[in-house]
Coordinates of C-alpha atoms and ligand atoms in Angstrom, one line a residue:
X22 CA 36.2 -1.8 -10.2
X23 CA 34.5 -5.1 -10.5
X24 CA 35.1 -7.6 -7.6
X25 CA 32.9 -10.3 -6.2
X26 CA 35.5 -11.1 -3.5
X27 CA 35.8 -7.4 -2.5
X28 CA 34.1 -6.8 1.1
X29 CA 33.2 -3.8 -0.6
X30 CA 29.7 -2.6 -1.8
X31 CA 30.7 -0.6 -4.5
X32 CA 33.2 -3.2 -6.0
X33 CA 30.7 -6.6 -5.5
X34 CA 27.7 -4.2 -6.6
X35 CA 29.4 -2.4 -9.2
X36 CA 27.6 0.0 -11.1
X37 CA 29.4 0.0 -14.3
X38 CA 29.6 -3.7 -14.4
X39 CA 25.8 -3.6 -14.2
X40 CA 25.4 -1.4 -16.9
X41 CA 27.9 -3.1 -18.5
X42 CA 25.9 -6.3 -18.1
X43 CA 22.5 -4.3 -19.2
X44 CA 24.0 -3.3 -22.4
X45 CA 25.1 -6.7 -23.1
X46 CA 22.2 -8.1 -22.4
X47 CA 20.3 -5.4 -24.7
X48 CA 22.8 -6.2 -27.6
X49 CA 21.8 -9.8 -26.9
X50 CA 18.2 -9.9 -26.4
X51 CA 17.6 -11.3 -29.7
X52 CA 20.8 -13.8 -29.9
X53 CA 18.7 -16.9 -30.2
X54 CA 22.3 -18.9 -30.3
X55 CA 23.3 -17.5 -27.0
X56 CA 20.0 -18.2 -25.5
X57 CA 19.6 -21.1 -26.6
X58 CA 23.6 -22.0 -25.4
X59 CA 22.2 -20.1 -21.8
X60 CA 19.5 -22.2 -21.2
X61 CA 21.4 -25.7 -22.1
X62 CA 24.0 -24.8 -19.8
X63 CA 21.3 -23.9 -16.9
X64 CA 19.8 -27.4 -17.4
X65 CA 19.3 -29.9 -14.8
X66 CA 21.9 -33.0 -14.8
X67 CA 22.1 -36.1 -13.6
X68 CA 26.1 -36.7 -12.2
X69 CA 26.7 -39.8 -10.0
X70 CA 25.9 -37.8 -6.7
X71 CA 22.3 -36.8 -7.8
X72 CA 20.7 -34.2 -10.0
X73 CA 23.2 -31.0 -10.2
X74 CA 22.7 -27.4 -11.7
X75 CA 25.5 -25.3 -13.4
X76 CA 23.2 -22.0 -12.2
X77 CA 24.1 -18.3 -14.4
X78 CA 25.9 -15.5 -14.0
X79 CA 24.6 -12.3 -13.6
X80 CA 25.3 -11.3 -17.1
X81 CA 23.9 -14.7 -18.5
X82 CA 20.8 -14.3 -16.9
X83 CA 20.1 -10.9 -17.8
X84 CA 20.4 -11.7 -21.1
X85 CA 17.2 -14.5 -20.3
X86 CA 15.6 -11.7 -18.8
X87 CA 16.1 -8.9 -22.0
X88 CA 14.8 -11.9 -24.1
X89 CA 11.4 -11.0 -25.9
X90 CA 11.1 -13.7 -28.6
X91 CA 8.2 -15.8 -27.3
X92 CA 9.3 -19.5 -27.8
X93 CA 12.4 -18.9 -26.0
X94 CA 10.4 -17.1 -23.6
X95 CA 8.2 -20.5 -23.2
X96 CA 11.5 -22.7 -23.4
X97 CA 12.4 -20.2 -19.9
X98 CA 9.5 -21.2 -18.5
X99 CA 9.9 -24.6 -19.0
X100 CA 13.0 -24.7 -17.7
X101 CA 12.2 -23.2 -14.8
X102 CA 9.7 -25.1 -13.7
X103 CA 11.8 -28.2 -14.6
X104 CA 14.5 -27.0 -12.3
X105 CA 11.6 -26.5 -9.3
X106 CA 10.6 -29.7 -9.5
X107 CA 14.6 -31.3 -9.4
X108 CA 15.0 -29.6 -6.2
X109 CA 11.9 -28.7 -4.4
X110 CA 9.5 -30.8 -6.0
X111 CA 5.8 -30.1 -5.0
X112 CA 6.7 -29.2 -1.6
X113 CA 6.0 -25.3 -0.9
X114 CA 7.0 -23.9 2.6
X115 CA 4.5 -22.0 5.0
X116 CA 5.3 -18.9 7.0
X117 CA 3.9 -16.0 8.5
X118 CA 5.4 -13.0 9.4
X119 CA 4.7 -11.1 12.9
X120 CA 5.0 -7.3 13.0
X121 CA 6.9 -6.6 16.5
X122 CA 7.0 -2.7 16.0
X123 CA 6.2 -0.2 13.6
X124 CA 8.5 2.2 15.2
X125 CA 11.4 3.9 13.6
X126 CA 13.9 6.6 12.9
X127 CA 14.7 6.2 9.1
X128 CA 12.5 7.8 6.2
X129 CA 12.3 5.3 3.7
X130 CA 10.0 6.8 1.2
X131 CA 8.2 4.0 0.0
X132 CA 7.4 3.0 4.0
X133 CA 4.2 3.8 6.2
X134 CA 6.5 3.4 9.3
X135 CA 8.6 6.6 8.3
X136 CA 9.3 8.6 10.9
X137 CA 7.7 11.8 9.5
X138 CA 4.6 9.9 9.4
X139 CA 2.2 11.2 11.5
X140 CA -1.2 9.6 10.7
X141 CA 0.1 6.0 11.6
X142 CA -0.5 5.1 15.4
X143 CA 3.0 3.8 16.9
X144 CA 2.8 0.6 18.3
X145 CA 4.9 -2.0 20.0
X146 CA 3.8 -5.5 21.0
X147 CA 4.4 -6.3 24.8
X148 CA 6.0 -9.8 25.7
X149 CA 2.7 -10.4 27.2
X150 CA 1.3 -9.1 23.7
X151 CA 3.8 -11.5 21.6
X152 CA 2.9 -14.3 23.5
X153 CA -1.3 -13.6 22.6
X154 CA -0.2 -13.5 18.8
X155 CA 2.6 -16.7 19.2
X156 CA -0.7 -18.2 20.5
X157 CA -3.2 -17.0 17.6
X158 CA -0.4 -18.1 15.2
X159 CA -0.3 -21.4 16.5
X160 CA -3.5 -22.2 16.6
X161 CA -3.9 -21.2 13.0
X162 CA -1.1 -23.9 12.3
X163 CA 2.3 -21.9 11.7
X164 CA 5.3 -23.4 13.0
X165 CA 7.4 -21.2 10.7
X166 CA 7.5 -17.4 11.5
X167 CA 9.2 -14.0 10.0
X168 CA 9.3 -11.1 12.9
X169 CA 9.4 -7.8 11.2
X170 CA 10.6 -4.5 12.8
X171 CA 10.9 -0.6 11.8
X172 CA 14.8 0.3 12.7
X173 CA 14.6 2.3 16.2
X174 CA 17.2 1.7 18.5
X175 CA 15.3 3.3 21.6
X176 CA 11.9 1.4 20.8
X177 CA 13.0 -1.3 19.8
X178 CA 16.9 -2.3 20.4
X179 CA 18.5 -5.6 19.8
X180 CA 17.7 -6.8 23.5
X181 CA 14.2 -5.9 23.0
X182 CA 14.2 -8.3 19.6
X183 CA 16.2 -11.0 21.5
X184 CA 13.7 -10.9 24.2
X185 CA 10.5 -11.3 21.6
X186 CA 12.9 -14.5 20.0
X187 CA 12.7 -15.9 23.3
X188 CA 9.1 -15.4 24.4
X189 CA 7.9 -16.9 20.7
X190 CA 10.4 -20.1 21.2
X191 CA 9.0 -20.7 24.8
X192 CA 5.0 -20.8 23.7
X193 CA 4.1 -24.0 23.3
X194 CA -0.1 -24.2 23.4
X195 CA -1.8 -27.2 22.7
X196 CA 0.2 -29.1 20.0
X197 CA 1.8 -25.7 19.1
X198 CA 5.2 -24.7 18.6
X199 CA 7.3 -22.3 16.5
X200 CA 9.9 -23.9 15.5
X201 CA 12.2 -21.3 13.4
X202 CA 12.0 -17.4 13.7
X203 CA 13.3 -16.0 10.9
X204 CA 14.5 -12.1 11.5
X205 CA 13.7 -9.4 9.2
X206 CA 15.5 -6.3 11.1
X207 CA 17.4 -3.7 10.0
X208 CA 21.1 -3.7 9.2
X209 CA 22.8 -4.2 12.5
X210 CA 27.2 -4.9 13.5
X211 CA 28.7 -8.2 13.5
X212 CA 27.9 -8.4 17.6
X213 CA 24.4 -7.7 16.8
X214 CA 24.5 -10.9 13.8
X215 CA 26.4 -12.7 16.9
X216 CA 23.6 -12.4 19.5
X217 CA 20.8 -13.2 16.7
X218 CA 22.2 -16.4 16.0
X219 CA 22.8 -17.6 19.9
X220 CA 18.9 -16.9 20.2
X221 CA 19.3 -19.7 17.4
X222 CA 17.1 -17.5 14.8
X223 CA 16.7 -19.0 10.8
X224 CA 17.4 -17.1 8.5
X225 CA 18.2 -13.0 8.5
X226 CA 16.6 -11.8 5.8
X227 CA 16.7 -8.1 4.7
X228 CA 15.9 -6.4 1.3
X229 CA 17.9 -4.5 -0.4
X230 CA 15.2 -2.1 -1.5
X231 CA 16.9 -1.2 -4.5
X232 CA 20.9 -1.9 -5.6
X233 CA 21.3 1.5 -7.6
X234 CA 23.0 3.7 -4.9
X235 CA 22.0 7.0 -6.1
X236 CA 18.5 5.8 -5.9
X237 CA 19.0 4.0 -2.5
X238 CA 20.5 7.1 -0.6
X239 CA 17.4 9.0 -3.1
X240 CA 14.7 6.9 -1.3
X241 CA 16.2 6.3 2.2
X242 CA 16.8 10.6 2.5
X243 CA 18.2 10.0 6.9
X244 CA 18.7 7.9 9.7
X245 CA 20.8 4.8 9.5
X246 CA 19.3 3.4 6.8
X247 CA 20.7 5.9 4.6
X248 CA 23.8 4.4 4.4
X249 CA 24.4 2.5 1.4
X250 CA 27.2 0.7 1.8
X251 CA 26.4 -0.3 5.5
X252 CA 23.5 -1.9 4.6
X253 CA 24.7 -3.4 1.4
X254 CA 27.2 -4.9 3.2
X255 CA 24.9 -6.5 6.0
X256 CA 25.1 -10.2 4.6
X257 CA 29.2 -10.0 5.9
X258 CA 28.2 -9.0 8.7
X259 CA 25.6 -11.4 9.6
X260 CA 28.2 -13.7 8.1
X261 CA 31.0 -12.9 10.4
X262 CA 28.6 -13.4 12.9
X263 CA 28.0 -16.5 12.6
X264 CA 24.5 -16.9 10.5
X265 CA 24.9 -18.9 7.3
X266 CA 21.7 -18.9 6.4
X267 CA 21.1 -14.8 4.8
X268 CA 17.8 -14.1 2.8
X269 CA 18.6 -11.6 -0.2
X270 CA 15.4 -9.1 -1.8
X271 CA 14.9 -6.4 -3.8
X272 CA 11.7 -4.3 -3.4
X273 CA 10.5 -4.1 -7.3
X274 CA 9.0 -0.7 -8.2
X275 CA 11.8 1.5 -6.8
X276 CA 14.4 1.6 -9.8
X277 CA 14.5 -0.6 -13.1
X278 CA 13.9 -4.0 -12.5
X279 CA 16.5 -5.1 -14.9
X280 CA 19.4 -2.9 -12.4
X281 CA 18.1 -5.1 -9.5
X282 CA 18.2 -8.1 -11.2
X283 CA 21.4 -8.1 -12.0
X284 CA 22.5 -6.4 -8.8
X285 CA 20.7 -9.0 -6.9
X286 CA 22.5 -11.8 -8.6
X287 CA 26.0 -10.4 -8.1
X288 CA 25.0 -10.1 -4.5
X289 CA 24.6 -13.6 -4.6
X290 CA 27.6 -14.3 -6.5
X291 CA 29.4 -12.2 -3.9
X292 CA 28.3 -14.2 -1.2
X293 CA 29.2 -17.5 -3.0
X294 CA 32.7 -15.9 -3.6
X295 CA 33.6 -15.1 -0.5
X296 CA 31.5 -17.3 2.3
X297 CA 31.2 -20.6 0.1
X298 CA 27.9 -20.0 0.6
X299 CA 25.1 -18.3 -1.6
X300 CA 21.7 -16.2 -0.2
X301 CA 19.4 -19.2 1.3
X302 CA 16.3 -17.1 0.0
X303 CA 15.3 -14.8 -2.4
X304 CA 12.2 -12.4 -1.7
X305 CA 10.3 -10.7 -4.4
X306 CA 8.2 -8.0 -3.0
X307 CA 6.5 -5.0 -5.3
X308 CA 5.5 -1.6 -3.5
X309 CA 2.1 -1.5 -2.3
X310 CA -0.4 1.1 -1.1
X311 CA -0.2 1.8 2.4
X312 CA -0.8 5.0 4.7
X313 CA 0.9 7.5 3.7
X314 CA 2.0 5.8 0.8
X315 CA 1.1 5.9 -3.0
X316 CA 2.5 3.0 -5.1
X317 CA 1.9 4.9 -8.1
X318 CA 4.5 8.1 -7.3
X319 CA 7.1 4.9 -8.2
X320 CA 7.2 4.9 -11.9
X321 CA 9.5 1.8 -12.0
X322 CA 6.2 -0.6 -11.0
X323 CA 6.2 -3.9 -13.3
X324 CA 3.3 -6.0 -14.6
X325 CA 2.7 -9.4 -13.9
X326 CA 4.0 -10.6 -17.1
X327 CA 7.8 -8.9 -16.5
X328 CA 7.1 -10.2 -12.7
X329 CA 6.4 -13.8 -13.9
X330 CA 9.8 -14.0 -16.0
X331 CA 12.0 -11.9 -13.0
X332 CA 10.4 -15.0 -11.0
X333 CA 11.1 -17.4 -13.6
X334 CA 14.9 -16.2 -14.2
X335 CA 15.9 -15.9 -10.4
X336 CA 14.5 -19.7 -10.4
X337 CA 17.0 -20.6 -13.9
X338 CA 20.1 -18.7 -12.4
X339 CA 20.3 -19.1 -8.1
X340 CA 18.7 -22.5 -8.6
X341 CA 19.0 -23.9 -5.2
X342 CA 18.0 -20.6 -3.6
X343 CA 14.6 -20.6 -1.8
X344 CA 12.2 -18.1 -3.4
X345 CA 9.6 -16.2 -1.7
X346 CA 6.4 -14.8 -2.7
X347 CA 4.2 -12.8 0.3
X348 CA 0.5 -11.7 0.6
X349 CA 1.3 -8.8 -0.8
X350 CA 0.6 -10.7 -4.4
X351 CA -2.9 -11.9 -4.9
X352 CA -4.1 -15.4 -5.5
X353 CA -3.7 -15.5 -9.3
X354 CA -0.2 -14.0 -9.1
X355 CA 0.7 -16.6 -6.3
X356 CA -0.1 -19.3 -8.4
X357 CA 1.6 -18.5 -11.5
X358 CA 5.0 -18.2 -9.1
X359 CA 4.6 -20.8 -7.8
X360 CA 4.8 -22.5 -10.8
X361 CA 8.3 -20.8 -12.2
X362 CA 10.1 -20.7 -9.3
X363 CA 8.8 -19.8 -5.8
X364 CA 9.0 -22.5 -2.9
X365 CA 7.8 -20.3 0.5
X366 CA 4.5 -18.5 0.9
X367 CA 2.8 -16.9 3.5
X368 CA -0.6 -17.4 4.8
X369 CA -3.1 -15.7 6.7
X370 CA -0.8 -12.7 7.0
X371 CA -1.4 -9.9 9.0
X372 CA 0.7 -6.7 8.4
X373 CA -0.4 -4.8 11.6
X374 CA 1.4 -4.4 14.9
X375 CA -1.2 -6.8 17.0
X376 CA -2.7 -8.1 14.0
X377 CA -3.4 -11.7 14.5
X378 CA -4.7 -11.8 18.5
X379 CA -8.4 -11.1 18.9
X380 CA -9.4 -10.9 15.3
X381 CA -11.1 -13.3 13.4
X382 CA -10.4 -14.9 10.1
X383 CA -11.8 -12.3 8.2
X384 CA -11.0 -9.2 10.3
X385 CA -7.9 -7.4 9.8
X386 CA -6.8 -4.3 11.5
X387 CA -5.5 -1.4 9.4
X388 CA -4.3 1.1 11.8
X389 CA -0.9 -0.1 12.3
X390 CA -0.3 -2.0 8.8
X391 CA 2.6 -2.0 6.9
X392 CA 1.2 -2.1 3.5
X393 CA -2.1 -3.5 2.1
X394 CA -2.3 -7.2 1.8
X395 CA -4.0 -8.8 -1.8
X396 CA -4.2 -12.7 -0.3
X397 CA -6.4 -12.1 2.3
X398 CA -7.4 -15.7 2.6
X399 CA -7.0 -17.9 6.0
X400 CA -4.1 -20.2 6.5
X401 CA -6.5 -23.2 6.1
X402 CA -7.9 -21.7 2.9
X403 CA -4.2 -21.5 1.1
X404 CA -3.0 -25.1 2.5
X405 CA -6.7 -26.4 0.9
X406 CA -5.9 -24.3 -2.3
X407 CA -2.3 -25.6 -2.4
X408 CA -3.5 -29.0 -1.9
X409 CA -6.4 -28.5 -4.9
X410 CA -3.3 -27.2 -7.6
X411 CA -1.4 -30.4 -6.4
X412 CA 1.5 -29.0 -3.8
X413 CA 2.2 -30.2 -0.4
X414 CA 1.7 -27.3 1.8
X415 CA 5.2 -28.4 4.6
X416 CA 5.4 -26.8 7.4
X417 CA 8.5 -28.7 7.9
X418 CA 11.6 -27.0 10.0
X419 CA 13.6 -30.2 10.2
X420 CA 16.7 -29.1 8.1
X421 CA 17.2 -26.2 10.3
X422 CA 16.8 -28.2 13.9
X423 CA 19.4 -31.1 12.4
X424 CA 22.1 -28.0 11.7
X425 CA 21.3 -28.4 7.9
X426 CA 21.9 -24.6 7.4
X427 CA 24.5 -23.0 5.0
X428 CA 27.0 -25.0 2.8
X429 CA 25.3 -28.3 4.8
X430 CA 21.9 -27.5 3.1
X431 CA 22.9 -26.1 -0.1
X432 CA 25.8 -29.3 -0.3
X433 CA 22.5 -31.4 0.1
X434 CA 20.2 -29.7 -2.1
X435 CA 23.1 -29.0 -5.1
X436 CA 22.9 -33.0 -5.6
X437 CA 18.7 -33.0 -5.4
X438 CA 19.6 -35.1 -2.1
X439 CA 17.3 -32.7 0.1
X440 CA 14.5 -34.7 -1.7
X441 CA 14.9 -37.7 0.2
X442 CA 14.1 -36.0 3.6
X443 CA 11.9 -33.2 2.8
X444 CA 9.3 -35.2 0.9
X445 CA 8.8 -37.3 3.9
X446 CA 9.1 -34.6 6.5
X447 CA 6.6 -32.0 4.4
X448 CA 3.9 -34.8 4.5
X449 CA 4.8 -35.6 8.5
X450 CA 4.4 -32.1 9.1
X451 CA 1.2 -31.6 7.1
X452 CA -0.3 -34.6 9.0
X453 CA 0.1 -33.0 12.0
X454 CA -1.3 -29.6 10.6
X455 CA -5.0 -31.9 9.6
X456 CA -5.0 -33.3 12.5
X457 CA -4.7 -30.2 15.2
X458 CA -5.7 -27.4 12.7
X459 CA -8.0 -28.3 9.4
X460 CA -11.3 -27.4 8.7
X461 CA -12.9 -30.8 8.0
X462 CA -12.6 -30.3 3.7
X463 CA -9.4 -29.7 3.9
X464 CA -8.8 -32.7 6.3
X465 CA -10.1 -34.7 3.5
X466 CA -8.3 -33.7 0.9
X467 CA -4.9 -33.3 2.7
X468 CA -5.5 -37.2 3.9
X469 CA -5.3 -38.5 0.4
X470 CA -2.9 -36.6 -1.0
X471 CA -0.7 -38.2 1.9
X472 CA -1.8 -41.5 0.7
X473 CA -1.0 -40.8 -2.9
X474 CA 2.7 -38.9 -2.1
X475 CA 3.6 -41.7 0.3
X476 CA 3.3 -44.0 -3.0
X477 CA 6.5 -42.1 -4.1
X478 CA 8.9 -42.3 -1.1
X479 CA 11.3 -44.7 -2.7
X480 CA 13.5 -45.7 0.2
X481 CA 12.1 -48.7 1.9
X482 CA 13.9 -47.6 5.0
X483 CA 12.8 -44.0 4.7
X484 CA 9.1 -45.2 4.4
X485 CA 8.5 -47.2 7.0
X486 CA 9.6 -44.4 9.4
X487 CA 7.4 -41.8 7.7
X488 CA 4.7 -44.9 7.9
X489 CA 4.7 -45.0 11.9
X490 CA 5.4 -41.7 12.2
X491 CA 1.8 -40.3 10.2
X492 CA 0.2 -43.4 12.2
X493 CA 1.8 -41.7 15.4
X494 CA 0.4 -38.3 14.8
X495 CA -3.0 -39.7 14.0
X496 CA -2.6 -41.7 17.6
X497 CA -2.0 -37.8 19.0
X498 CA 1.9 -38.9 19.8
X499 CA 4.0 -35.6 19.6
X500 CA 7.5 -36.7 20.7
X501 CA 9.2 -36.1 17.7
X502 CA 10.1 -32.5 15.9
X503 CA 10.3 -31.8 12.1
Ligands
SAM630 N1 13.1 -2.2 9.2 C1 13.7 -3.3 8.6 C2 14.6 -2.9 7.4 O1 14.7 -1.7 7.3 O2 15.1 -3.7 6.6 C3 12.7 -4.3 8.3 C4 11.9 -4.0 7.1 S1 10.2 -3.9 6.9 C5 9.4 -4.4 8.3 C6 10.1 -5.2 5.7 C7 10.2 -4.8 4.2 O3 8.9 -4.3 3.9 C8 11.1 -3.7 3.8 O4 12.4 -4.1 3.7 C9 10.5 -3.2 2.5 O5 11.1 -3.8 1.4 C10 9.1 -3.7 2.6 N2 8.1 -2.6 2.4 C11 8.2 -1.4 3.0 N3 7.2 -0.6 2.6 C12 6.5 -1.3 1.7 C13 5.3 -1.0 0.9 N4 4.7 0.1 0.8 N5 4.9 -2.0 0.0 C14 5.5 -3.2 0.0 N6 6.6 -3.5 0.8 C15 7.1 -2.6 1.6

């Protein structure tokens, strides 16, 4: 049975209500009246406490998505990128992950880092080795990391993660500092969730990989991960433990997109339900080549049309949900999501265990990668191409450090408030990224798009703080943290 309040897997992700909701939306794909009803009740509105959005439900939403006439398709867009700008503006948030270790136990089927994979050398970073790449990250200009794991509780148990978490807080080179470590681990118990968040991580993020359970338990053949329901339920756990801030995914290519979307939206509906609180992100990876692995044995891959409108709905129905977008999508794809939808990007990624310290721009080690990256560009080069298509790259951790995390942040952004601080804090934090990190271009450019955004901070109050502050960071004064 159906039931977003259950604490149950099978009855918050239920299978027959998604089918249910597919065949509705099928029935419905060519209801211009209803879709024209959806997307007027998904618009943005101005209420006395700001700009607020009703958001979807899971069967609304998939009806957006079945959609195939072409001007309502264009009317989606629209929309989409109307409710991007109400609550994220032109502010895009930079990150980079950091592979820890690519050992593990599980067989995911889709993974290099399976266990039955032989040709892949097994690798785990030191502390003396996460402290060289906290250092190689910095000095490119990320404040804002993801640490990434395979599942292996001998290799690398939770103490071993806690440990890395501590080591990557306590760097601070030059003017650099990480100042939120996000944790993409495997499903772990509520203790687990407990200890994450008194190392004060971000956000947990982990992918569901795919919703449809005889698919799930299909791909994921042993080890923990096989367990559907466990991990399914991972977002209570981490919950229960005391992280409010949960990042949801689904890794498109593994079963019919139109499943997971609608899955993934009831997980988010679930979480609303029952913590008050819905997923703080949304990732949108798509299988890639990697050793060991061929994308094309997946026969569920989708083109970058049905990946723009996936992008574009998640943005229409979770509307104050972060979105993210890695380097596992090329430049052109990047740009088109981040036009529908996405807020967070990666830049000047590395995949590989060891993958930053060492290596030049341009060099990337394979041996050790998790999948083949498409954006192979430098950090510099995707803030100065960020900067060119009129964003504010912000490497801004502020809401995070002030305790703006679960219902806090999503209270604030709801009412479009979240505008009022980010703006000022994503050009702060991009000032002090030109002045320790840019190539001299980008320096240029980045300095006048501060001058022109600084034009529309509105609060007089507001601006004369950001005012002294950018003078501050030009003067080389660091005492303050965004
Ligand atoms: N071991 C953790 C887990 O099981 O959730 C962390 C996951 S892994 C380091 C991060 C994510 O990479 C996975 O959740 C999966 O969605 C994605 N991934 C794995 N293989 C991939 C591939 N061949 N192409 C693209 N993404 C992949």
């Amino acid at each position: 049975m159906f039931n977003p309040k259950s604490l149950n897997a099978e009855e918050f992700i239920n299978h027959q209500e998604i089918l249910d909701t597919l065949d509705y939306a099928e029935k419905n794909k060519n209801n211009i009246e209803l879709i024209e009803q959806i997307l007027e009740k998904a618009k943005p509105r101005k209420t006395e406490r700001g700009v607020e959005c009703s958001g979807l439900s899971h069967r609304e939403a998939s009806v957006l998505l079945a959609c195939e006439n072409k001007e309502m398709i264009e009317k989606m867009y629209n929309l989409a990128k109307e409710i991007k700008q109400a609550f994220y503006g032109n502010r895009i948030v930079m990150f980079a992950p950091l592979y820890l270790s690519n050992y593990c136990v599980n067989k995911c089927v889709y993974c290099p880092y399976h266990i039955q994979n032989k040709e892949i050398p097994r690798k785990k970073l030191t502390q003396d080795e996460v402290r060289q790449e906290v250092i190689a990250l910095q000095d490119m200009g990320h404040k804002r990391l993801a640490i990434e794991s395979g599942e292996d509780p001998v290799n690398n148990p939770i103490e071993y993660i806690l440990d890395c978490i501590k080591t990557i807080y306590s760097i601070k080179h030059k003017n650099g500092e990480i100042r939120r470590v996000n944790v993409n681990i495997a499903a772990t118990t509520v203790e687990n969730y407990r200890k994450l968040k008194d190392a004060g991580i971000g956000t947990y993020i982990l992918f569901q990989e795919t919703y449809h359970k005889e698919t799930y338990e299909k791909l994921h053949p042993a080890g923990p991960k096989h367990n559907y329901n466990y991990h399914t339920e991972a977002m209570d756990r981490a919950m229960e433990g005391g992280i409010d801030d949960v990042g949801l995914g689904v890794l498109f290519g593994l079963d019919l997109y139109k499943y997971e979307f609608a899955g993934l939206l009831m997980h988010a509906e679930h979480l609303e339900a029952v913590h008050g609180v819905g997923p703080h992100t949304i990732s949108v990876p798509r299988v890639k080549r990697a050793s060991d692995i061929d994308p094309n044995v997946f026969d569920n891959s989708i083109d970058d049309d049905t990946f723009a409108k996936i992008i574009a709905c998640i943005r229409i129905a979770v509307p104050y949900t972060g979105m993210i977008i890695s380097t596992r999508e090329n430049e052109e794809c990047r740009n088109k999501a981040l036009a529908l939808g996405v807020s967070q990007i990666s830049g000047g990624s590395r995949t590989s265990v060891g993958g930053y310290a060492g290596y030049s721009a341009e060099e990337r080690p394979h041996d050790t990668e998790q999948f083949d990256v498409s954006d192979q560009r430098s950090l510099d080069e995707v803030v100065k191409w960020l900067m060119e298509l009129g964003y504010i790259p912000s490497f801004c951790t502020a809401c995070y450090r002030e305790g703006r995390t679960g219902d806090r942040f999503m209270s604030l952004c709801k009412t479009g408030q979240i505008q009022n601080c980010c703006h000022p804090n994503a050009l702060m934090t991009l000032q002090e990224y030109l002045e320790d990190y840019a190539a001299p271009d980008t320096k240029t450019i980045g300095e006048d798009l501060i001058i022109r955004e600084m034009e529309n901070v509105s609060n007089p109050k507001v601006k004369e703080i950001a005012k002294n502050n950018l003078e501050n960071i030009k003067n080389g004064k660091r005492d303050f943290r965004f």
